[in-house]
Coordinates of C-alpha atoms and ligand atoms in Angstrom, one line a residue:
Chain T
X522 CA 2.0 16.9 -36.6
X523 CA 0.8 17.9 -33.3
X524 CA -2.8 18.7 -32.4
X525 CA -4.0 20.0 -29.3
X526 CA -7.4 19.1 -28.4
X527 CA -9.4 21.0 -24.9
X528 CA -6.0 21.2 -23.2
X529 CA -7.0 21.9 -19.3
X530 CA -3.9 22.0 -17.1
X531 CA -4.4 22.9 -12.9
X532 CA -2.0 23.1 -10.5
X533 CA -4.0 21.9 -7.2
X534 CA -6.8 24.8 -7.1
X535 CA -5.0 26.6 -10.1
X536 CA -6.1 26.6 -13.5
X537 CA -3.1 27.5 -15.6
X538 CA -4.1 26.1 -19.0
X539 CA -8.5 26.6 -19.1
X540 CA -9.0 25.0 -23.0
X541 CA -6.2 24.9 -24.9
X542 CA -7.0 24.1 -29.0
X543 CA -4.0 24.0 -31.3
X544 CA -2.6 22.1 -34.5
X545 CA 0.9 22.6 -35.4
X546 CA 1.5 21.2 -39.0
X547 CA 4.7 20.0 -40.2
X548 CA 7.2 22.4 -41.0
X549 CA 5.5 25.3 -38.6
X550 CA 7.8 27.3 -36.6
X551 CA 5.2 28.0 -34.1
X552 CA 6.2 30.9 -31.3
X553 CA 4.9 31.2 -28.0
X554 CA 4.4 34.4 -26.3
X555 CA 1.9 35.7 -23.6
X556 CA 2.4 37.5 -20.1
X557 CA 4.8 35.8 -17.8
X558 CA 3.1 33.2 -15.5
X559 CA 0.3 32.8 -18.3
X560 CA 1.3 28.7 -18.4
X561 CA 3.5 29.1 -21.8
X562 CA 5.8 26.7 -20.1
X563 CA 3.4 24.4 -19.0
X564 CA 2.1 24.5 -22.4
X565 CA 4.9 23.2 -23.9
X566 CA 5.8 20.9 -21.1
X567 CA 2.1 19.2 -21.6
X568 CA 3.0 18.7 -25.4
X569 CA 5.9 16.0 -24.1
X570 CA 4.2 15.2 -21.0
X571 CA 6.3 16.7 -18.5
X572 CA 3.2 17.7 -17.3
X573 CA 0.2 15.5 -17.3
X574 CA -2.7 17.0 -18.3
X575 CA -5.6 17.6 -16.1
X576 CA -8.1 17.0 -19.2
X577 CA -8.2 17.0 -23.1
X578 CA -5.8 15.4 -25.6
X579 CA -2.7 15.9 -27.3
X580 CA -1.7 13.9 -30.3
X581 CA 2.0 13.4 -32.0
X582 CA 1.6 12.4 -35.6
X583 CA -1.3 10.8 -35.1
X584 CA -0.8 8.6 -31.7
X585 CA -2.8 10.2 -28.5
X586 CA 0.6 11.1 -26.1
X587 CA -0.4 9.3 -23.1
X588 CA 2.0 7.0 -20.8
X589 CA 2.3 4.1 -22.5
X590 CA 4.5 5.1 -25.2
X591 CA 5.7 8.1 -24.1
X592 CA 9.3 7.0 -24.2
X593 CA 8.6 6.7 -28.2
X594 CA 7.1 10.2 -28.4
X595 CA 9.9 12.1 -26.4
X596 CA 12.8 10.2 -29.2
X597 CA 10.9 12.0 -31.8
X598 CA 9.9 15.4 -29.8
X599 CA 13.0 17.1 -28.7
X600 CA 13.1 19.7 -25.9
X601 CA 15.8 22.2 -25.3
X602 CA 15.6 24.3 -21.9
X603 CA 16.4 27.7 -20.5
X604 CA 19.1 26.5 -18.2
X605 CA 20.4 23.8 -21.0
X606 CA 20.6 21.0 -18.6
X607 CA 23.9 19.1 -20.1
X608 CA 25.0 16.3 -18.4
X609 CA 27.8 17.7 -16.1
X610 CA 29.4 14.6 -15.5
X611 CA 29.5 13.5 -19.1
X612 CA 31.7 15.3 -21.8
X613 CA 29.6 16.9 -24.6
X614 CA 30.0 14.0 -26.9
X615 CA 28.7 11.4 -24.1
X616 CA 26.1 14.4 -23.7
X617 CA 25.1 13.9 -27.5
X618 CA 25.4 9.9 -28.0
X619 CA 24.1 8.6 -24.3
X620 CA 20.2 8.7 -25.4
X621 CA 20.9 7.4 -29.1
X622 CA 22.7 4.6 -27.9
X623 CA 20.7 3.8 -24.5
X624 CA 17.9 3.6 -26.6
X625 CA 19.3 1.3 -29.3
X626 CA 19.1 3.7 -31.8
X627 CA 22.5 3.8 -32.7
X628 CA 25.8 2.0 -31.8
X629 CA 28.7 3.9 -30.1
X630 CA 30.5 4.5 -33.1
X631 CA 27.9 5.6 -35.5
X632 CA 26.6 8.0 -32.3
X633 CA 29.9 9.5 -32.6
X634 CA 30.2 10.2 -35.8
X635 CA 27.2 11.9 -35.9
X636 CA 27.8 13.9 -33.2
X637 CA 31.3 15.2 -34.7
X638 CA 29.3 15.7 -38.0
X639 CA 26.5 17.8 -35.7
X640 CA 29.4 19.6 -33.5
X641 CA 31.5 20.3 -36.7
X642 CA 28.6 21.7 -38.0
X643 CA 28.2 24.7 -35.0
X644 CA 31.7 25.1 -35.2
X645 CA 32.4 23.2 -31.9
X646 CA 34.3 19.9 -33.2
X647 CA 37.1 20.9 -30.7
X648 CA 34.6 20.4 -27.6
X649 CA 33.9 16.9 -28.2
X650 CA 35.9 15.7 -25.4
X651 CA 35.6 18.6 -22.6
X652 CA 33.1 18.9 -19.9
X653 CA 30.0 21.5 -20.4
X654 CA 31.3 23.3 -17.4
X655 CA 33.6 24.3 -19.6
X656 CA 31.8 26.2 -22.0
X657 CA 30.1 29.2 -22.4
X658 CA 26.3 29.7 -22.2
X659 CA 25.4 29.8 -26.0
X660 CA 27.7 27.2 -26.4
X661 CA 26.4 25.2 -24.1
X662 CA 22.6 25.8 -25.6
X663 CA 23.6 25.1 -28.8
X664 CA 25.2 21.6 -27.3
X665 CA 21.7 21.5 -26.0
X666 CA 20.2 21.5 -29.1
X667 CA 22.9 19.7 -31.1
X668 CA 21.9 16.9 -28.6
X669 CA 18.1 16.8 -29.2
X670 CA 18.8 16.8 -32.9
X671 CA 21.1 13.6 -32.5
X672 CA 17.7 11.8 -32.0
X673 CA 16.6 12.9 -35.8
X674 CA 13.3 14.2 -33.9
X675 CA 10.4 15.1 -35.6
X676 CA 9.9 17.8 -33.9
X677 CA 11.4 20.0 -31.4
X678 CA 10.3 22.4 -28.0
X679 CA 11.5 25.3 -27.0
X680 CA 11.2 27.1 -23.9
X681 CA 13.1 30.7 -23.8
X682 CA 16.3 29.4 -24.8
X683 CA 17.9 32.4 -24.8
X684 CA 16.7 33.8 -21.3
X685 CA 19.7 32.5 -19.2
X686 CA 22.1 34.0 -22.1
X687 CA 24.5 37.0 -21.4
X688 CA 23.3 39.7 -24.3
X689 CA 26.1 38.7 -26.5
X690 CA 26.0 35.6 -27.0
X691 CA 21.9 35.4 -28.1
X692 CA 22.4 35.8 -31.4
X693 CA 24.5 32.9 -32.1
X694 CA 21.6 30.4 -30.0
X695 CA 18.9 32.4 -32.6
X696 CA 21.0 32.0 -35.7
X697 CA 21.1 28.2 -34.9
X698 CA 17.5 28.0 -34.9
X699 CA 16.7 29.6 -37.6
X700 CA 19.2 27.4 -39.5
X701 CA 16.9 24.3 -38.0
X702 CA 13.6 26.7 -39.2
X703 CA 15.0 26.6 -42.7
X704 CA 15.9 23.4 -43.2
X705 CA 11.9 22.6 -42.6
X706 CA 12.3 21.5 -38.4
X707 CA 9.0 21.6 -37.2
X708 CA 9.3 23.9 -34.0
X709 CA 7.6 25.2 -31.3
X710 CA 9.0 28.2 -29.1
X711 CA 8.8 30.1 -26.1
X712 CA 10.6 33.0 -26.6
X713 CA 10.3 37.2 -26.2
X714 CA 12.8 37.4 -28.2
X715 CA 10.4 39.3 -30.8
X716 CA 13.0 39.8 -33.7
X717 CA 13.6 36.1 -34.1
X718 CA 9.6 35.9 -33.9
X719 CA 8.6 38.4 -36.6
X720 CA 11.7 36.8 -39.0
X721 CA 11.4 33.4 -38.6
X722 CA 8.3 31.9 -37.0
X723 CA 5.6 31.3 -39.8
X724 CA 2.5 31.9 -36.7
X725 CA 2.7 33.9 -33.5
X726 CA 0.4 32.7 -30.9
X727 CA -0.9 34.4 -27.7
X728 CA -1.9 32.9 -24.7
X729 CA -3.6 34.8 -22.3
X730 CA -6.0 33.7 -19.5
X731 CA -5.5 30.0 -20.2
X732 CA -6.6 30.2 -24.0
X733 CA -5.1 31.0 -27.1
X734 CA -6.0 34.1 -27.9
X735 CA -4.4 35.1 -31.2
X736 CA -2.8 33.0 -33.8
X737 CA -1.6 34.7 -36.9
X738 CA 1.3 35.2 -39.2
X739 CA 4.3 37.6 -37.8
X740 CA 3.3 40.7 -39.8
X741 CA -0.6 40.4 -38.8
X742 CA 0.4 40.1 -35.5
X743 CA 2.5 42.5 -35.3
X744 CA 0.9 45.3 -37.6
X745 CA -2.5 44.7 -36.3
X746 CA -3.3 43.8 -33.0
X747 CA -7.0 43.1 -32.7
X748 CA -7.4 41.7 -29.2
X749 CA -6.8 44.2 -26.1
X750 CA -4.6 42.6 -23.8
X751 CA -2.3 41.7 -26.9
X752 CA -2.0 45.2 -27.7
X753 CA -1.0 45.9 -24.0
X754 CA 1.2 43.5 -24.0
X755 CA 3.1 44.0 -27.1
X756 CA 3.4 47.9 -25.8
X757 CA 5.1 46.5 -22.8
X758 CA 7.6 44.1 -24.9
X759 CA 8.6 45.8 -28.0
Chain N
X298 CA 59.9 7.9 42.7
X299 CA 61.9 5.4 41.4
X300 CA 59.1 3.1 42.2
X301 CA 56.5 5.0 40.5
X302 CA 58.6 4.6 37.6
X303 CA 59.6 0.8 37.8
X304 CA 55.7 0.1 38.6
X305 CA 54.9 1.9 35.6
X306 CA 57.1 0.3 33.5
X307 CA 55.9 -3.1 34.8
X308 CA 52.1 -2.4 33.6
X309 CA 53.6 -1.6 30.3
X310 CA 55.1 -4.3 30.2
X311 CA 52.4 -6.6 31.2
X312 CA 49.8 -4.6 29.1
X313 CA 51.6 -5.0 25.9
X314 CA 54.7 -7.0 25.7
X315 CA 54.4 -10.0 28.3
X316 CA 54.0 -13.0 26.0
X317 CA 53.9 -10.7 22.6
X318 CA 50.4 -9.3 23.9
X319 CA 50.5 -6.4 21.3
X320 CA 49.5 -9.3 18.7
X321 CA 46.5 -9.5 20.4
X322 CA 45.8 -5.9 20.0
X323 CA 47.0 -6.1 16.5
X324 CA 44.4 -9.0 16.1
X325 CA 41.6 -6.6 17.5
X326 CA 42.8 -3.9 15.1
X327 CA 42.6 -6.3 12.0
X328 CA 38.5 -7.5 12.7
X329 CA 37.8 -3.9 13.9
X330 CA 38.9 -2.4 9.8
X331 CA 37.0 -5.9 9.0
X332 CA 34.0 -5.1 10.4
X333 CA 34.3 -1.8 9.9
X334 CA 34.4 -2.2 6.2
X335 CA 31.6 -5.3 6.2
X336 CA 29.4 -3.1 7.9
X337 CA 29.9 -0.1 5.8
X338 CA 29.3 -2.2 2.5
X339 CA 26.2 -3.6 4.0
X340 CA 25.5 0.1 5.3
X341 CA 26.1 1.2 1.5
X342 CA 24.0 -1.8 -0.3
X343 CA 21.5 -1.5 2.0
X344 CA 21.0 2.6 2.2
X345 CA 21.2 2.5 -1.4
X346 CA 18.2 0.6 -2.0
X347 CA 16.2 2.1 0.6
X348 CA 17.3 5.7 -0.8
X349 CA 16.3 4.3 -4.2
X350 CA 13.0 3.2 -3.2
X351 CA 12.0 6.4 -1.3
X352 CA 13.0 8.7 -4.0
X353 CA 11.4 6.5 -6.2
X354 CA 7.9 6.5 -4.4
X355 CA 8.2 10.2 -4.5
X356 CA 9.0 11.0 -7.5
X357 CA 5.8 9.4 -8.7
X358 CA 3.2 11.6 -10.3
X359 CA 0.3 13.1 -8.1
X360 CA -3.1 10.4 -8.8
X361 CA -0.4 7.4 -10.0
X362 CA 0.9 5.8 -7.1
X363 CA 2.3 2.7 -7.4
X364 CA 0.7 0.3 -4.4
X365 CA 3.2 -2.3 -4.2
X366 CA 6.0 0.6 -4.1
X367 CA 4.0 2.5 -1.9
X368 CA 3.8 -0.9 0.9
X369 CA 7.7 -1.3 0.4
X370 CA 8.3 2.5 0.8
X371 CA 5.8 2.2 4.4
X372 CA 8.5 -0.9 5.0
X373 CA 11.5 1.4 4.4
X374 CA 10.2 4.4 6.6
X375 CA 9.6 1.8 9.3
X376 CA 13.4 0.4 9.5
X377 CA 15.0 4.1 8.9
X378 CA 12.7 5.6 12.2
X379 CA 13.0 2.5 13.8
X380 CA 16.7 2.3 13.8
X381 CA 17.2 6.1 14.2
X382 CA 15.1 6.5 16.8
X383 CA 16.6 3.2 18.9
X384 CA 20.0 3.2 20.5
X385 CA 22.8 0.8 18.9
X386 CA 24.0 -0.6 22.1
X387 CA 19.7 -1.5 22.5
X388 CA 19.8 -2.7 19.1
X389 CA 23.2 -5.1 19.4
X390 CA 21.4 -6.8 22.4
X391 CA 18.3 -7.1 21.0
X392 CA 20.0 -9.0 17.9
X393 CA 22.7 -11.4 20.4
X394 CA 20.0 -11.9 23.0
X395 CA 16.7 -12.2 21.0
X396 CA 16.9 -12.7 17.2
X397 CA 20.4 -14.8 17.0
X398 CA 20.3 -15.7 20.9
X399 CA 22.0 -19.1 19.5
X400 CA 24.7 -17.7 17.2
X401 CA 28.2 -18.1 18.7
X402 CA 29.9 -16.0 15.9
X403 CA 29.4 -12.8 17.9
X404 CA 31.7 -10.7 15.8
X405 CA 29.4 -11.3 12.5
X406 CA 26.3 -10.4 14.6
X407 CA 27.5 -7.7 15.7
X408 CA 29.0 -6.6 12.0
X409 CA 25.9 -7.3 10.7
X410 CA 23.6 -5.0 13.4
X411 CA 26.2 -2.3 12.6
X412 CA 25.3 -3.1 8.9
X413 CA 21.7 -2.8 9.3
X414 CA 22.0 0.3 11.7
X415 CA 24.6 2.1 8.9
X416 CA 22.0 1.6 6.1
X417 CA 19.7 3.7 7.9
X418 CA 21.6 6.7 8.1
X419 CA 23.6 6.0 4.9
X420 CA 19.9 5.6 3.2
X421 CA 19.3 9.6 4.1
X422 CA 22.4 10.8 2.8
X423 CA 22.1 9.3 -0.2
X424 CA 18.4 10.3 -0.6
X425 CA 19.3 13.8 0.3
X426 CA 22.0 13.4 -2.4
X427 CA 19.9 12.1 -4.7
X428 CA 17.0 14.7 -4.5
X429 CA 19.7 17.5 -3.9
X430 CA 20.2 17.0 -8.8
X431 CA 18.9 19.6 -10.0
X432 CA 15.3 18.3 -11.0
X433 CA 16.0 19.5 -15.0
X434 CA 18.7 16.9 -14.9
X435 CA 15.9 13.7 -14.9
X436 CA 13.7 16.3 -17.2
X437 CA 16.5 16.4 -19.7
X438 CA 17.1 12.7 -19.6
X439 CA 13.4 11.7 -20.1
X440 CA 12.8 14.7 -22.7
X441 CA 15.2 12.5 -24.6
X442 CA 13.0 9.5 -24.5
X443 CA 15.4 7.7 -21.9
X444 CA 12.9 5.8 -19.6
X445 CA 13.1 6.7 -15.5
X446 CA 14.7 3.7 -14.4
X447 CA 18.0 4.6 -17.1
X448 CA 18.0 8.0 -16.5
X449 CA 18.4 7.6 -12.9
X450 CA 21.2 5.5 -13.0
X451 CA 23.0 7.4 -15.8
X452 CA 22.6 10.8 -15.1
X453 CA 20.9 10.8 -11.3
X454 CA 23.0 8.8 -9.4
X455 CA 26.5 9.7 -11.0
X456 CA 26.1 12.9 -10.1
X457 CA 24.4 12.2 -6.0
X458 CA 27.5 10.1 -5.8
X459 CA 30.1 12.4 -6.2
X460 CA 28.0 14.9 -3.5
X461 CA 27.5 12.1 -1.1
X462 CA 31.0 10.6 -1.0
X463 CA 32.0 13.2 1.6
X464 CA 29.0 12.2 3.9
X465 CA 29.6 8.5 3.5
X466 CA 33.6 9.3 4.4
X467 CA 32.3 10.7 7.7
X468 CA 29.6 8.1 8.1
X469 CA 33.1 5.2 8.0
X470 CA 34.5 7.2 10.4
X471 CA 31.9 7.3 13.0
X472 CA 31.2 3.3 11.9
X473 CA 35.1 2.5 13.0
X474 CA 34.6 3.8 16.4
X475 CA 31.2 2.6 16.3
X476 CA 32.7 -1.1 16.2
X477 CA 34.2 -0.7 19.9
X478 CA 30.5 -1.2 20.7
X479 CA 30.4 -4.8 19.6
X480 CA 32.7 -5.8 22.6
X481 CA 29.7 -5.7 24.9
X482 CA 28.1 -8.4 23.2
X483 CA 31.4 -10.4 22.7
X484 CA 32.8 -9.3 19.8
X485 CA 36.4 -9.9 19.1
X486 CA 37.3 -6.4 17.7
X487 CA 40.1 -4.4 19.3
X488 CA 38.3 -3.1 22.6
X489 CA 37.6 -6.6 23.5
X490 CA 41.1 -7.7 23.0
X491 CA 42.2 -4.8 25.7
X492 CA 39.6 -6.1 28.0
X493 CA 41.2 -9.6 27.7
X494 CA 44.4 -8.4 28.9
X495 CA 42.8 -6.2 31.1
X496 CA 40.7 -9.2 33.0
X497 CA 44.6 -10.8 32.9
X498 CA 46.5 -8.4 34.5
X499 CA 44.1 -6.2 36.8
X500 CA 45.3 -3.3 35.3
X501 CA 43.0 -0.9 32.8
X502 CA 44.9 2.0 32.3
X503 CA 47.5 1.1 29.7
X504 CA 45.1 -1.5 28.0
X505 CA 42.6 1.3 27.3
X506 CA 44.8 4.5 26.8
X507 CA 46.6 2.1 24.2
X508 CA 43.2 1.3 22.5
X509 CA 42.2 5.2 22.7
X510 CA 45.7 6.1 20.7
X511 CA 44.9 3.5 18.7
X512 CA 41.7 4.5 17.3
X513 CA 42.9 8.2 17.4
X514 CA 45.7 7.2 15.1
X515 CA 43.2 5.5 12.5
X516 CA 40.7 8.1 12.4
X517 CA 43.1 11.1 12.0
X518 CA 44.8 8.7 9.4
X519 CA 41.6 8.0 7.7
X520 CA 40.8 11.5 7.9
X521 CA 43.6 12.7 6.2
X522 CA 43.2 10.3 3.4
X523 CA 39.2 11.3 2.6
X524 CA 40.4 15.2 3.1
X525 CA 43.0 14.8 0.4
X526 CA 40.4 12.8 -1.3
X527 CA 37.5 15.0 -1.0
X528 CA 40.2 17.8 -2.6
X529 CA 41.2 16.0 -5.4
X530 CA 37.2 15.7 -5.9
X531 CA 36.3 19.4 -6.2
X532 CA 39.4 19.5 -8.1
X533 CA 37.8 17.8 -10.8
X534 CA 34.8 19.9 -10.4
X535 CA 36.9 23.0 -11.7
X536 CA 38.7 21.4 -14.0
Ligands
ATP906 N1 4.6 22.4 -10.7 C1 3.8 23.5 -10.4 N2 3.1 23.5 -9.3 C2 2.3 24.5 -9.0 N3 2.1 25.6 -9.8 C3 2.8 25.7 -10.9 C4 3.7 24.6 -11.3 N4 4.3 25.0 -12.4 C5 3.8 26.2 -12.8 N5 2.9 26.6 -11.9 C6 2.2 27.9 -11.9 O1 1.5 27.9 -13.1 C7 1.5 29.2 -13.7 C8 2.1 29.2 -15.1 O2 3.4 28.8 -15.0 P1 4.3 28.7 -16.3 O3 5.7 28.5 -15.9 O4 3.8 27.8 -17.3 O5 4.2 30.2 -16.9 P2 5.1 30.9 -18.1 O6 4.1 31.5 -19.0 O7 6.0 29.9 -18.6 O8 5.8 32.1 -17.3 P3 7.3 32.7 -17.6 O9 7.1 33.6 -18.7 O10 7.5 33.4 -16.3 O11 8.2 31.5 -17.8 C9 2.3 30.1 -12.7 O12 1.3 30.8 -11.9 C10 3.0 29.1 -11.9 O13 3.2 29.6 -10.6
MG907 MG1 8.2 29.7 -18.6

C-alpha cells in the first residue's frame, strides 16, 4: 500500500533520513520507534508530503506521491498529531465534516450523520455541538482521529499520539487504535508507548542513523535484539 | 472682570451659535466618521490582500517559488516600506499636488491617501495575525486533503481574525484623528470646518478647543465600545 523507495530527507546541511526502504502492505500496523531526534517524524511527515523529500520515492497504492495529486493522496492517508490540532473555531462536528464536504465528498447532511455515527461510536455523541476547547486531551485525540476516519482513508499516520496525554487518559487514545488495528486499518505509528507496540502492531521498525535498522514482528523484536544500538535503546525505554 | 466674562461669552457665541454655526461643525463631524470608515475599509481590503500575498510567498516551499508571486510580493514590500517609511502629511501632498493635482474633490483624495496609507499598516497586523496560527493548524487542514488556498480561508484566517480585531480597533482609532490631517489639503472634515469659522471670526480658541473635545469625545466613545467588545471576545474564548 505504501512503498518507500531510497528515502533521503536533509534539513539544509543535515541529513535526517540517509536511505530510507520500506513497504507497508495493507492491513500492517506498522510502529515506529528509534532515539529521539532520529527523523521518525520526518519519516512519517515525508509519507504525506509534509515534508518534501530531498531524494527517492514514495508510492500510495501504486501512484508516485508527488505534488500534483497530492490533495488526492492526503483524502485517503489520514494523519493524526501529537498536539491534535482541532479546529478551535469550529465545533467538533464542523471539525469532522469541513474536509468531507469542502472536498465534495459528501454533502452536509450525509457528513453529519456520519460523524454522529463516528462520535456515537467513542462514546462522544453529546460533543457534537461544543467547541474542542472544551474537551479533555484524549478526547480531543480521539476527535482527532474520528476526524481522519470521516474521509474513509486508506490509510492512516501516526505520530506519538499519546505524548501530549496526561497518564490517565492514554489508555483510552490506545484502546481506540487498536479498535481501528482490528478492524484491518492499515497504520503506521510513532509511538514509545511499547505495550500498545508489542500487542498490536504486526512489525516494529527501528530507525537509527537515517536507516531502518530492524524490522521484525513484536516478539522478535522484543525477545531478541540483534543489532546494538537497538539493544541500548530498548534498555533505556522498557 | 465682568468684561472678561462678556468677551468670552461673545466668542462662544460667535464660534458656535452665530448663524447655527455648530451645523457646520456637525457637518465636519459627519465626513470625518465618513472618511474615517472609507479609509478604514480601503485600509482593510487593501492590507488584506497584501497580508495574503506576503504570507503566501512565504509559505512557499524552499526550491518552489512561484515567479509571478514572488514580482507581486517585491511590489507589496515596495508600497508597505514606502508608505511606512514616508510621512502622511508628505504623502497627502504628494497625492493633491502631483498625482490628482486636477481633482477638486479634495475630501475623496484625501480619504483615499489615508486608505492607501492604512493598508500598509493594517497589511502587518494582519500578516502578523496570520503567521501568529499555530503552524499544525494549515498541517491539519492539508493532512486532510483540503488544498492551501481552502484551508487558509477556512481554518487560517478565521482564527488571525479574531486575534487581529483588537489591532485593527486601535488602528480606526488612530485613522479618526488621522482624518484632521486632510484639512491641509482642503478636505472638508471637521478641523476644516473650525478653520472656516476661525478665518470668519479671528478667533481660534473656541473653534479648536471645541474640535479637540470633540474628537476626545469620539475616541473615548469608540474606545469604550471596542473594550467592551474586545471582552465579550475573550469571553467566547473561555466559553
Ligand atoms: N523543519 C526542520 N528544519 C530543520 N531541521 C529539522 C526540521 N524538522 C526536523 N529537523 C531536525 O531533524 C531531526 C529529526 O527530527 P524529527 O522530528 O523527525 O525526529 P523524531 O525522531 O521525530 O524525534 P522525537 O522523538 O523527538 O519526536 C532533528 O535533528 C530535528 O532537529
Ligand atoms: Mg517526532
Amino acid at each position: 500500500m505504501i512503498e518507500v523507495k531510497h528515502l533521503k530527507k536533509q534539513f539544509g546541511g543535515l541529513t535526517v533520513l540517509r536511505d530510507v526502504n520500506l513497504t507497508v502492505n495493507k492491513g500492517d500496523v506498522v510502529v515506529l520507534v528509534g532515539p529521539s531526534g532520529c527523523g521518525k517524524s520526518t519519516f512519517l511527515r515525508c509519507l504525506n508530503r509534509l515534508e518534501e523529500p530531498t531524494s527517492g520515492e514514495v508510492l500510495f497504492m501504486g501512484q508516485p506521491v508527488n505534488d500534483k495529486d497530492i490533495d488526492k493522496v492526503r483524502a485517503k492517508m489520514g494523519m493524526v498529531f501529537q498536539h491534535f490540532n482541532l479546529f478551535p473555531h469550529l465545533t467538533v462536528k464542523k471539525n469532522i465534516t469541513l474536509a468531507p464536504v469542502k472536498l465534495g465528498l459528501m454533502k452536509q447532511e450525509e457528513a453529519d450523520a456520519r460523524a454522529l455515527e463516528l462520535l456515537g461510536r467513542i462514546g462522544l455523541a453529546d460533543k457534537a455541538d461544543t467547541y474542542p476547547n472544551m474537551l479533555s486531551g484524549g478526547q480531543k485525540q480521539r476527535i482527532a482521529i474520528v476526524r481522519a476516519l470521516a474521509m474513509n482513508p486508506e490509510a492512516l499516520l501516526f505520530d506519538e499520539p499519546t505524548s501530549a496525554l496526561d497518564p490517565e487518559m492514554v489508555g483510552e487514545v490506545l484502546e481506540l487504535m487498536k479498535e481501528l488495528a482490528q478492524s484491518g486499518m492499515t497504520m503506521v505509528c510513532v509511538t514509545h508507548e511499547m505495550g500498545f507496540a508489542r500487542e498490536v502492531a504486526n512489525r516494529i521498525i527501528f530507525i537509527d542513523e537515517g536507516e531502518v535498522k530492524v524490522d521484525k514482528p513484536p516478539k522478535e523484536f522484543f525477545e531478541n535484539p540483534e543489532n546494538e544500538r537497538l539493544r541500548s535503546f530498548l534498555s533505556k525505554v522498557l | 472682570m465682568q468684561a472678561f466674562f462678556s468677551d468670552f461669552a461673545s466668542k462662544f457665541y460667535a464660534a458656535f451659535l452665530f448663524k447655527d454655526r455648530w451645523l457646520q461643525y456637525i457637518e465636519g463631524v459627519g465626513t470625518t466618521l465618513l472618511v474615517t470608515a472609507a479609509s478604514l475599509a480601503m485600509g482593510i481590503a487593501l492590507g488584506a490582500l497584501v497580508a495574503m500575498i506576503r504570507v503566501g510567498h512565504a509559505q512557499q516551499r524552499p526550491g518552489h517559488h512561484n515567479p509571478l508571486l514572488g514580482l507581486i510580493n517585491a511590489v507589496c514590500k515596495v508600497y508597505v516600506t514606502v508608505i511606512r517609511g514616508t510621512p502622511m502629511m508628505v504623502q497627502l501632498l504628494i497625492m493633491s499636488m502631483v498625482i490628482f493635482k486636477s481633482s477638486r474633490n479634495f475630501t475623496m483624495v484625501g480619504a483615499l491617501t489615508l486608505g492607501i496609507n492604512s493598508g500598509a499598516y493594517v497589511s502587518e497586523i494582519i500578516r502578523g495575525g496570520l503567521m501568529a496560527v499555530d503552524p499544525g493548524q494549515m498541517e491539519a487542514g492539508r493532512s486532510l486533503g483540503l488544498n492551501y488556498i481552502t484551508t487558509m480561508m477556512e481554518i487560517v484566517v478565521p482564527q488571525a481574525i479574531k486575534s487581529v480585531l483588537p489591532a485593527l480597533g486601535n488602528e480606526f482609532i488612530i485613522l479618526l484623528k488621522d482624518t484632521s490631517l486632510i484639512t491641509v489639503i482642503g478636505g472638508k472634515e471637521l478641523l476644516y470646518a473650525a478653520q472656516g469659522i476661525m478665518n470668519r471670526t479671528y478667533e481660534a480658541m473656541f473653534p479648536l478647543l471645541g474640535t479637540a473635545a470633540i474628537y476626545l469625545v469620539l475616541v473615548m466613545l469608540f474606545s469604550a465600545l471596542l473594550g467592551k467588545f474586545e471582552r465579550r471576545l475573550r469571553q467566547s474564548d473561555r466559553g
